[in-house]
mmCIF file of C-alpha atoms and ligand atoms in Angstrom:
data_model
loop_
_atom_site.group_PDB
_atom_site.id
_atom_site.type_symbol
_atom_site.label_atom_id
_atom_site.label_comp_id
_atom_site.label_asym_id
_atom_site.label_seq_id
_atom_site.Cartn_x
_atom_site.Cartn_y
_atom_site.Cartn_z
ATOM 1 C CA MET A 1 17.183 -67.378 -35.065
ATOM 2 C CA GLY A 2 17.846 -71.238 -33.679
ATOM 3 C CA ARG A 3 14.828 -72.704 -30.608
ATOM 4 C CA GLY A 4 16.608 -72.123 -27.244
ATOM 5 C CA ASN A 5 18.805 -69.885 -28.653
ATOM 6 C CA LEU A 6 19.210 -67.532 -25.348
ATOM 7 C CA ALA A 7 21.893 -65.014 -26.986
ATOM 8 C CA PRO A 8 21.598 -60.819 -25.442
ATOM 9 C CA GLU A 9 19.998 -60.278 -28.611
ATOM 10 C CA ARG A 10 16.943 -63.143 -29.149
ATOM 11 C CA ILE A 11 16.478 -62.092 -25.414
ATOM 12 C CA LEU A 12 15.633 -58.462 -26.074
ATOM 13 C CA ARG A 13 17.151 -55.274 -28.206
ATOM 14 C CA LEU A 14 16.322 -52.146 -30.129
ATOM 15 C CA GLU A 15 15.230 -51.855 -34.165
ATOM 16 C CA ALA A 16 14.472 -48.964 -35.691
ATOM 17 C CA GLY A 17 11.362 -47.817 -34.425
ATOM 18 C CA ALA A 18 10.415 -50.200 -32.016
ATOM 19 C CA VAL A 19 11.870 -53.305 -28.724
ATOM 20 C CA VAL A 20 11.393 -56.775 -29.619
ATOM 21 C CA LEU A 21 11.394 -59.176 -26.506
ATOM 22 C CA LEU A 22 11.576 -62.110 -26.727
ATOM 23 C CA ASP A 23 7.836 -62.565 -24.994
ATOM 24 C CA GLN A 24 8.781 -64.848 -21.488
ATOM 25 C CA ARG A 25 5.275 -65.561 -21.469
ATOM 26 C CA ARG A 26 4.754 -68.009 -23.545
ATOM 27 C CA LEU A 27 7.746 -69.763 -23.214
ATOM 28 C CA PRO A 28 8.630 -73.459 -22.984
ATOM 29 C CA ASP A 29 6.557 -74.176 -25.570
ATOM 30 C CA GLU A 30 5.994 -71.120 -27.950
ATOM 31 C CA GLU A 31 9.064 -68.374 -28.866
ATOM 32 C CA VAL A 32 7.199 -66.022 -29.891
ATOM 33 C CA GLU A 33 9.197 -62.399 -30.357
ATOM 34 C CA LEU A 34 7.185 -59.100 -29.366
ATOM 35 C CA ARG A 35 7.102 -55.474 -30.550
ATOM 36 C CA CYS A 36 6.660 -53.075 -28.526
ATOM 37 C CA GLU A 37 6.785 -49.516 -30.909
ATOM 38 C CA SER A 38 5.680 -46.746 -27.806
ATOM 39 C CA ALA A 39 7.605 -46.488 -24.239
ATOM 40 C CA ALA A 40 3.439 -47.318 -22.790
ATOM 41 C CA GLU A 41 4.279 -50.796 -24.942
ATOM 42 C CA VAL A 42 7.340 -51.566 -23.057
ATOM 43 C CA ALA A 43 5.643 -50.142 -20.305
ATOM 44 C CA GLU A 44 2.649 -53.020 -21.250
ATOM 45 C CA ALA A 45 4.900 -55.795 -22.316
ATOM 46 C CA ILE A 46 7.020 -55.134 -18.010
ATOM 47 C CA ARG A 47 3.904 -55.194 -16.430
ATOM 48 C CA THR A 48 2.779 -57.907 -18.072
ATOM 49 C CA LEU A 49 5.297 -60.067 -18.136
ATOM 50 C CA ALA A 50 6.694 -60.286 -21.336
ATOM 51 C CA VAL A 51 9.963 -59.225 -19.921
ATOM 52 C CA ARG A 52 10.881 -59.594 -16.382
ATOM 53 C CA GLY A 53 13.781 -60.198 -13.688
ATOM 54 C CA ALA A 54 15.178 -57.551 -12.536
ATOM 55 C CA PRO A 55 18.591 -56.739 -14.681
ATOM 56 C CA ALA A 56 15.854 -57.205 -17.678
ATOM 57 C CA ILE A 57 13.390 -54.996 -17.525
ATOM 58 C CA GLY A 58 15.400 -52.812 -16.350
ATOM 59 C CA ILE A 59 17.235 -52.907 -19.911
ATOM 60 C CA ALA A 60 13.985 -53.544 -22.186
ATOM 61 C CA ALA A 61 13.449 -49.837 -19.894
ATOM 62 C CA GLY A 62 16.764 -48.643 -21.515
ATOM 63 C CA TYR A 63 16.038 -49.516 -24.239
ATOM 64 C CA GLY A 64 12.011 -48.303 -24.124
ATOM 65 C CA TYR A 65 13.339 -44.777 -23.622
ATOM 66 C CA ALA A 66 15.559 -44.658 -26.355
ATOM 67 C CA LEU A 67 12.958 -45.180 -27.732
ATOM 68 C CA ALA A 68 10.731 -42.979 -26.754
ATOM 69 C CA ALA A 69 13.586 -40.089 -27.205
ATOM 70 C CA GLU A 70 13.876 -41.556 -31.100
ATOM 71 C CA ARG A 71 10.049 -41.014 -31.845
ATOM 72 C CA GLY A 72 9.758 -38.037 -30.040
ATOM 73 C CA GLU A 73 7.363 -39.270 -27.513
ATOM 74 C CA ASP A 74 7.379 -36.536 -24.007
ATOM 75 C CA LEU A 75 10.525 -38.260 -21.958
ATOM 76 C CA GLU A 76 8.748 -36.919 -18.895
ATOM 77 C CA GLU A 77 6.015 -38.713 -19.595
ATOM 78 C CA ALA A 78 7.973 -41.980 -20.788
ATOM 79 C CA TYR A 79 9.589 -41.239 -17.902
ATOM 80 C CA ARG A 80 6.515 -41.614 -15.786
ATOM 81 C CA VAL A 81 5.058 -44.699 -17.177
ATOM 82 C CA LEU A 82 7.722 -46.528 -17.330
ATOM 83 C CA GLU A 83 8.816 -46.354 -13.461
ATOM 84 C CA ALA A 84 5.540 -47.481 -12.700
ATOM 85 C CA ALA A 85 5.465 -50.514 -14.939
ATOM 86 C CA ARG A 86 6.422 -52.743 -11.307
ATOM 87 C CA PRO A 87 7.579 -51.108 -8.357
ATOM 88 C CA THR A 88 10.103 -53.977 -7.020
ATOM 89 C CA ALA A 89 13.425 -54.622 -8.844
ATOM 90 C CA VAL A 90 15.459 -50.797 -8.482
ATOM 91 C CA ASN A 91 16.943 -51.587 -11.963
ATOM 92 C CA LEU A 92 13.736 -50.018 -13.341
ATOM 93 C CA VAL A 93 15.039 -46.669 -11.694
ATOM 94 C CA TRP A 94 18.248 -47.356 -12.798
ATOM 95 C CA ALA A 95 18.748 -47.697 -15.457
ATOM 96 C CA LEU A 96 16.255 -44.902 -16.814
ATOM 97 C CA GLU A 97 19.090 -42.800 -14.134
ATOM 98 C CA GLN A 98 21.288 -43.932 -16.866
ATOM 99 C CA LEU A 99 19.495 -43.019 -19.800
ATOM 100 C CA ARG A 100 18.289 -39.114 -18.648
ATOM 101 C CA ALA A 101 21.648 -37.536 -19.269
ATOM 102 C CA ASP A 102 22.079 -39.559 -22.611
ATOM 103 C CA PRO A 103 18.597 -40.932 -24.484
ATOM 104 C CA THR A 104 20.244 -42.489 -27.685
ATOM 105 C CA PRO A 105 20.235 -46.491 -28.243
ATOM 106 C CA GLU A 106 24.197 -46.489 -28.200
ATOM 107 C CA ARG A 107 24.026 -45.858 -24.709
ATOM 108 C CA ALA A 108 20.980 -48.350 -24.839
ATOM 109 C CA ARG A 109 22.489 -50.716 -25.832
ATOM 110 C CA THR A 110 26.093 -49.656 -24.128
ATOM 111 C CA LEU A 111 23.664 -50.676 -20.707
ATOM 112 C CA HIS A 112 22.881 -54.415 -22.204
ATOM 113 C CA GLU A 113 26.270 -54.977 -23.521
ATOM 114 C CA GLU A 114 27.194 -53.694 -19.615
ATOM 115 C CA GLU A 115 24.460 -55.560 -17.449
ATOM 116 C CA VAL A 116 25.842 -59.176 -19.339
ATOM 117 C CA ALA A 117 29.222 -59.192 -18.783
ATOM 118 C CA ARG A 118 28.321 -57.876 -14.827
ATOM 119 C CA CYS A 119 26.771 -61.252 -15.030
ATOM 120 C CA ARG A 120 29.758 -63.100 -16.040
ATOM 121 C CA ALA A 121 32.146 -61.579 -13.344
ATOM 122 C CA MET A 122 29.575 -62.643 -10.878
ATOM 123 C CA ALA A 123 30.303 -66.245 -12.445
ATOM 124 C CA ALA A 124 32.902 -66.331 -11.747
ATOM 125 C CA HIS A 125 33.192 -64.969 -7.909
ATOM 126 C CA ALA A 126 30.030 -66.886 -7.139
ATOM 127 C CA SER A 127 31.573 -70.283 -8.509
ATOM 128 C CA ALA A 128 34.664 -69.904 -6.230
ATOM 129 C CA LEU A 129 31.635 -70.248 -3.220
ATOM 130 C CA PHE A 130 31.331 -74.647 -4.691
ATOM 131 C CA GLY A 131 33.149 -77.271 -3.840
ATOM 132 C CA ALA A 132 32.679 -80.031 -5.914
ATOM 133 C CA GLY A 133 29.870 -82.206 -6.460
ATOM 134 C CA THR A 134 27.831 -79.690 -4.910
ATOM 135 C CA ARG A 135 23.697 -79.649 -5.059
ATOM 136 C CA ALA A 136 22.082 -76.412 -4.995
ATOM 137 C CA LEU A 137 18.691 -75.165 -4.966
ATOM 138 C CA THR A 138 17.873 -72.425 -6.919
ATOM 139 C CA HIS A 139 13.727 -70.171 -7.090
ATOM 140 C CA CYS A 140 11.864 -67.808 -10.458
ATOM 141 C CA ASN A 141 14.758 -67.454 -13.211
ATOM 142 C CA ALA A 142 17.518 -65.693 -12.272
ATOM 143 C CA GLY A 143 19.505 -66.962 -15.924
ATOM 144 C CA GLY A 144 19.209 -65.436 -19.003
ATOM 145 C CA LEU A 145 16.320 -64.026 -19.842
ATOM 146 C CA ALA A 146 16.528 -62.349 -17.183
ATOM 147 C CA THR A 147 18.615 -60.326 -16.782
ATOM 148 C CA GLY A 148 19.154 -60.522 -20.590
ATOM 149 C CA GLY A 149 22.011 -62.706 -21.210
ATOM 150 C CA TYR A 150 23.128 -64.964 -19.379
ATOM 151 C CA GLY A 151 21.919 -65.335 -15.734
ATOM 152 C CA SER A 152 23.244 -63.598 -12.359
ATOM 153 C CA ALA A 153 23.018 -67.161 -10.269
ATOM 154 C CA VAL A 154 21.739 -69.470 -12.993
ATOM 155 C CA GLY A 155 25.332 -67.893 -14.412
ATOM 156 C CA ALA A 156 26.542 -68.405 -11.269
ATOM 157 C CA LEU A 157 25.723 -72.424 -12.229
ATOM 158 C CA ARG A 158 26.990 -71.921 -15.420
ATOM 159 C CA ALA A 159 30.127 -70.965 -14.289
ATOM 160 C CA ALA A 160 30.163 -74.194 -11.732
ATOM 161 C CA TRP A 161 29.182 -76.996 -14.206
ATOM 162 C CA GLU A 162 31.846 -75.991 -15.931
ATOM 163 C CA GLU A 163 34.822 -75.495 -13.505
ATOM 164 C CA GLY A 164 33.435 -79.141 -12.981
ATOM 165 C CA LEU A 165 31.601 -78.222 -10.303
ATOM 166 C CA LEU A 166 28.227 -78.774 -10.176
ATOM 167 C CA ALA A 167 26.031 -81.982 -10.097
ATOM 168 C CA HIS A 168 22.654 -81.023 -9.792
ATOM 169 C CA VAL A 169 19.811 -78.774 -9.544
ATOM 170 C CA LEU A 170 17.102 -78.423 -8.350
ATOM 171 C CA VAL A 171 14.137 -75.485 -8.869
ATOM 172 C CA ASP A 172 11.144 -74.683 -7.344
ATOM 173 C CA GLU A 173 8.534 -74.570 -10.332
ATOM 174 C CA THR A 174 8.262 -70.010 -8.861
ATOM 175 C CA ARG A 175 4.088 -70.794 -7.993
ATOM 176 C CA PRO A 176 1.825 -68.603 -8.878
ATOM 177 C CA LEU A 177 3.007 -68.004 -12.324
ATOM 178 C CA LEU A 178 6.236 -70.388 -12.395
ATOM 179 C CA GLN A 179 9.146 -69.227 -13.571
ATOM 180 C CA GLY A 180 11.371 -72.119 -12.163
ATOM 181 C CA ALA A 181 9.309 -74.806 -14.193
ATOM 182 C CA ARG A 182 8.603 -72.753 -17.593
ATOM 183 C CA LEU A 183 11.621 -70.808 -17.986
ATOM 184 C CA THR A 184 14.728 -72.103 -14.891
ATOM 185 C CA ALA A 185 14.337 -75.583 -16.164
ATOM 186 C CA TRP A 186 14.159 -74.567 -20.224
ATOM 187 C CA GLU A 187 17.470 -72.603 -19.420
ATOM 188 C CA LEU A 188 19.055 -75.880 -17.525
ATOM 189 C CA GLU A 189 18.138 -78.602 -20.021
ATOM 190 C CA ALA A 190 19.904 -76.245 -22.896
ATOM 191 C CA LEU A 191 22.798 -75.589 -21.556
ATOM 192 C CA GLY A 192 22.364 -79.034 -20.452
ATOM 193 C CA ILE A 193 23.354 -78.482 -16.370
ATOM 194 C CA PRO A 194 21.144 -81.585 -14.615
ATOM 195 C CA HIS A 195 17.900 -80.511 -12.609
ATOM 196 C CA ALA A 196 14.876 -81.483 -11.586
ATOM 197 C CA VAL A 197 11.655 -79.033 -10.687
ATOM 198 C CA ILE A 198 10.317 -79.860 -7.947
ATOM 199 C CA ALA A 199 7.341 -77.804 -6.378
ATOM 200 C CA ASP A 200 7.715 -74.765 -4.269
ATOM 201 C CA ALA A 201 6.696 -76.105 -1.109
ATOM 202 C CA ALA A 202 9.377 -80.084 -1.311
ATOM 203 C CA ALA A 203 11.680 -77.738 -0.674
ATOM 204 C CA ALA A 204 12.618 -77.820 3.413
ATOM 205 C CA HIS A 205 11.507 -81.788 2.761
ATOM 206 C CA LEU A 206 14.496 -82.536 0.588
ATOM 207 C CA MET A 207 17.283 -80.293 2.958
ATOM 208 C CA ALA A 208 15.871 -82.326 5.893
ATOM 209 C CA LYS A 209 17.075 -85.337 3.785
ATOM 210 C CA GLY A 210 20.196 -83.756 3.122
ATOM 211 C CA GLU A 211 20.405 -83.523 -0.914
ATOM 212 C CA VAL A 212 20.861 -79.305 -0.926
ATOM 213 C CA ASP A 213 24.212 -77.988 -0.412
ATOM 214 C CA CYS A 214 23.028 -74.165 -1.007
ATOM 215 C CA VAL A 215 20.519 -72.502 -2.362
ATOM 216 C CA VAL A 216 21.574 -69.534 -4.606
ATOM 217 C CA THR A 217 19.853 -66.371 -6.024
ATOM 218 C CA GLY A 218 18.714 -63.605 -8.293
ATOM 219 C CA ALA A 219 17.430 -60.276 -6.506
ATOM 220 C CA ASP A 220 15.200 -57.519 -7.452
ATOM 221 C CA ARG A 221 16.528 -55.069 -4.838
ATOM 222 C CA ILE A 222 19.792 -55.120 -2.274
ATOM 223 C CA ALA A 223 18.963 -52.272 0.657
ATOM 224 C CA ALA A 224 22.095 -50.651 2.398
ATOM 225 C CA ASN A 225 22.037 -53.524 5.197
ATOM 226 C CA GLY A 226 22.085 -56.129 2.367
ATOM 227 C CA ASP A 227 17.765 -56.955 3.791
ATOM 228 C CA THR A 228 16.928 -58.553 -0.010
ATOM 229 C CA ALA A 229 13.767 -58.282 -2.031
ATOM 230 C CA ASN A 230 12.968 -61.680 -4.206
ATOM 231 C CA LYS A 231 10.292 -63.705 -5.349
ATOM 232 C CA ILE A 232 7.689 -64.796 -3.285
ATOM 233 C CA GLY A 233 9.053 -67.815 -1.472
ATOM 234 C CA THR A 234 12.634 -66.882 -1.042
ATOM 235 C CA TYR A 235 12.658 -66.080 2.764
ATOM 236 C CA GLY A 236 10.211 -69.035 3.037
ATOM 237 C CA LEU A 237 13.540 -70.760 1.820
ATOM 238 C CA ALA A 238 15.980 -68.631 3.742
ATOM 239 C CA VAL A 239 14.913 -69.688 7.057
ATOM 240 C CA ALA A 240 14.704 -73.366 6.280
ATOM 241 C CA ALA A 241 18.405 -73.271 4.632
ATOM 242 C CA ALA A 242 18.718 -72.097 7.833
ATOM 243 C CA HIS A 243 17.691 -74.034 9.797
ATOM 244 C CA HIS A 244 19.203 -76.392 7.938
ATOM 245 C CA GLY A 245 22.976 -75.010 8.079
ATOM 246 C CA ILE A 246 22.589 -74.640 4.377
ATOM 247 C CA PRO A 247 24.347 -71.265 2.998
ATOM 248 C CA LEU A 248 22.284 -69.175 0.138
ATOM 249 C CA TYR A 249 24.283 -67.265 -1.976
ATOM 250 C CA VAL A 250 23.124 -63.652 -3.184
ATOM 251 C CA VAL A 251 23.685 -63.553 -6.962
ATOM 252 C CA ALA A 252 22.920 -59.757 -8.532
ATOM 253 C CA PRO A 253 24.186 -57.265 -10.165
ATOM 254 C CA THR A 254 25.271 -53.535 -7.796
ATOM 255 C CA SER A 255 22.204 -52.500 -10.576
ATOM 256 C CA THR A 256 19.882 -53.858 -7.758
ATOM 257 C CA VAL A 257 21.549 -52.423 -4.745
ATOM 258 C CA ASP A 258 20.002 -49.622 -3.831
ATOM 259 C CA ALA A 259 22.414 -47.495 -1.153
ATOM 260 C CA ALA A 260 18.846 -45.377 -0.644
ATOM 261 C CA THR A 261 16.769 -47.943 1.207
ATOM 262 C CA PRO A 262 17.902 -48.221 4.139
ATOM 263 C CA THR A 263 16.539 -52.048 4.812
ATOM 264 C CA GLY A 264 14.044 -54.421 3.991
ATOM 265 C CA ALA A 265 11.644 -52.047 5.194
ATOM 266 C CA GLU A 266 11.478 -49.834 2.615
ATOM 267 C CA ILE A 267 11.583 -52.347 -0.713
ATOM 268 C CA PRO A 268 8.251 -51.595 -1.682
ATOM 269 C CA ILE A 269 6.477 -54.684 -2.238
ATOM 270 C CA GLU A 270 4.421 -55.539 -5.198
ATOM 271 C CA GLU A 271 1.083 -56.743 -5.567
ATOM 272 C CA ARG A 272 -0.271 -58.293 -8.237
ATOM 273 C CA ASP A 273 -3.921 -59.226 -9.374
ATOM 274 C CA GLY A 274 -5.168 -62.516 -7.270
ATOM 275 C CA ALA A 275 -6.037 -64.364 -10.068
ATOM 276 C CA GLU A 276 -2.713 -65.528 -11.295
ATOM 277 C CA VAL A 277 -3.081 -67.800 -7.861
ATOM 278 C CA THR A 278 -6.683 -68.339 -8.392
ATOM 279 C CA ALA A 279 -9.627 -66.757 -10.675
ATOM 280 C CA ARG A 280 -12.272 -68.654 -8.589
ATOM 281 C CA PHE A 281 -11.835 -66.966 -5.063
ATOM 282 C CA HIS A 282 -10.431 -63.895 -3.434
ATOM 283 C CA ALA A 283 -6.947 -64.354 -2.936
ATOM 284 C CA ARG A 284 -3.730 -62.020 -2.550
ATOM 285 C CA ASN A 285 -0.823 -62.046 -4.718
ATOM 286 C CA PRO A 286 2.448 -60.029 -3.068
ATOM 287 C CA ALA A 287 5.098 -61.095 -5.520
ATOM 288 C CA PHE A 288 8.410 -60.488 -3.429
ATOM 289 C CA ASP A 289 8.885 -60.808 0.411
ATOM 290 C CA VAL A 290 12.081 -59.504 1.842
ATOM 291 C CA THR A 291 15.111 -62.087 3.472
ATOM 292 C CA PRO A 292 16.748 -60.322 6.253
ATOM 293 C CA ALA A 293 20.522 -60.355 5.633
ATOM 294 C CA ALA A 294 20.548 -62.608 8.620
ATOM 295 C CA LEU A 295 19.585 -65.264 6.628
ATOM 296 C CA ILE A 296 22.147 -64.860 3.808
ATOM 297 C CA ALA A 297 25.614 -65.897 3.162
ATOM 298 C CA ALA A 298 26.955 -64.436 0.952
ATOM 299 C CA ILE A 299 25.265 -62.014 -1.594
ATOM 300 C CA VAL A 300 27.934 -61.992 -4.696
ATOM 301 C CA THR A 301 27.689 -58.825 -6.838
ATOM 302 C CA GLU A 302 30.201 -58.253 -10.219
ATOM 303 C CA VAL A 303 32.552 -56.565 -7.539
ATOM 304 C CA GLY A 304 32.953 -60.250 -5.351
ATOM 305 C CA VAL A 305 31.708 -61.883 -2.599
ATOM 306 C CA HIS A 306 30.482 -59.997 0.457
ATOM 307 C CA ARG A 307 29.471 -60.817 2.963
ATOM 308 C CA ALA A 308 28.383 -59.925 6.322
ATOM 309 C CA PRO A 309 27.390 -56.558 7.563
ATOM 310 C CA TYR A 310 27.114 -55.618 4.588
ATOM 311 C CA GLU A 311 26.595 -52.002 4.877
ATOM 312 C CA SER A 312 30.412 -51.682 5.772
ATOM 313 C CA SER A 313 30.782 -54.633 2.644
ATOM 314 C CA LEU A 314 28.139 -53.860 -0.288
ATOM 315 C CA PRO A 315 29.938 -51.699 -2.931
ATOM 316 C CA GLN A 316 27.615 -48.516 -4.228
ATOM 317 C CA PRO A 317 26.094 -48.398 -7.851
ATOM 318 C CA VAL A 318 27.971 -48.049 -10.572
ATOM 319 C CA HIS A 319 26.729 -45.035 -12.996
ATOM 320 C CA ALA A 320 26.713 -44.300 -15.904
ATOM 321 C CA ALA A 321 30.536 -43.227 -17.162
HETATM 322 O O1 MRU B 401 7.762 -61.675 -11.399
HETATM 323 P P1 MRU B 401 9.832 -61.782 -11.238
HETATM 324 O O2 MRU B 401 10.054 -62.670 -12.657
HETATM 325 O O3 MRU B 401 10.229 -60.196 -12.683
HETATM 326 O O4 MRU B 401 10.672 -62.642 -10.742
HETATM 327 C C1 MRU B 401 11.797 -62.194 -10.329
HETATM 328 C C2 MRU B 401 12.495 -62.189 -10.052
HETATM 329 O O5 MRU B 401 11.884 -62.517 -8.251
HETATM 330 C C3 MRU B 401 14.118 -62.561 -9.910
HETATM 331 O O6 MRU B 401 14.816 -64.158 -9.109
HETATM 332 C C4 MRU B 401 14.597 -61.961 -9.809
HETATM 333 O O7 MRU B 401 14.912 -60.475 -10.236
HETATM 334 C C5 MRU B 401 16.379 -61.651 -10.322
HETATM 335 S S1 MRU B 401 16.855 -61.724 -11.966
HETATM 336 C C6 MRU B 401 17.860 -61.742 -11.969
#
């Protein structure tokens, strides 16, 4: 498969005896595959961000669990080690629950296909929010790499672009690991969508200059009241967008909706190694923040466009058939 190929099976797949991942730590400079031959190796790949993005880590965990079943691993231990890999994205536990009843390669592959189908449905709903000539801003990477194919926020941008509604995308670089500058820009380049990478700190300035019509992001966990955890910096963007009267849209599948978590205050926030920020001084590194529902103009799932009050408008997560 060639360079820039973002077919779902190129991003991640289950082979005989291994989960194979496109190593996102090496992008965009190198396209290297990583073979994980046990649940513990898949968990390590999730923990170290070889695979990242809420739906993609759910799919990877599903593949890891099916691999563990095939290898005759202790499935309780496999569940535990995969679940513990990262705390904030609820998709990880959701996917493991889907696989628990049917830990087969077929079910894991179907789950992957279903997540990509959800992205396409979300994109179709979300593009209705775009007017002609929209200049959007996005944060982190909520593209095909993050969802196992097509993308959530980037999927929405993609659909709007194909419909002739999108003029340009500003891409936050997304400190400290640069998922925007490395991954989103790489995806937009491959899709031929006009874009410019900006320092995270430039977003409010460009909003004030009238260069942003909407902010579009993904999500790692959406609480029952609509409070939404996403990559650190999203909350600041939401505050700046509200100040400038710019709508912020969250595009995420129902596998990201956590009806069991009442509000954002109960969402566990991952604290990563401070060395990702600076190896020279002591550093704090919260990887996610929570955007209050009141700052979100709409949440788009595969079911449709949902508006406040989210307690009643958000759909329930889908479960295994
Ligand atoms: O730490 P990461 O790179 O896994 O964080 C990812 C994000 O915050 C994404 O915006 C989110 O998972 C949505 S992905 C469709």
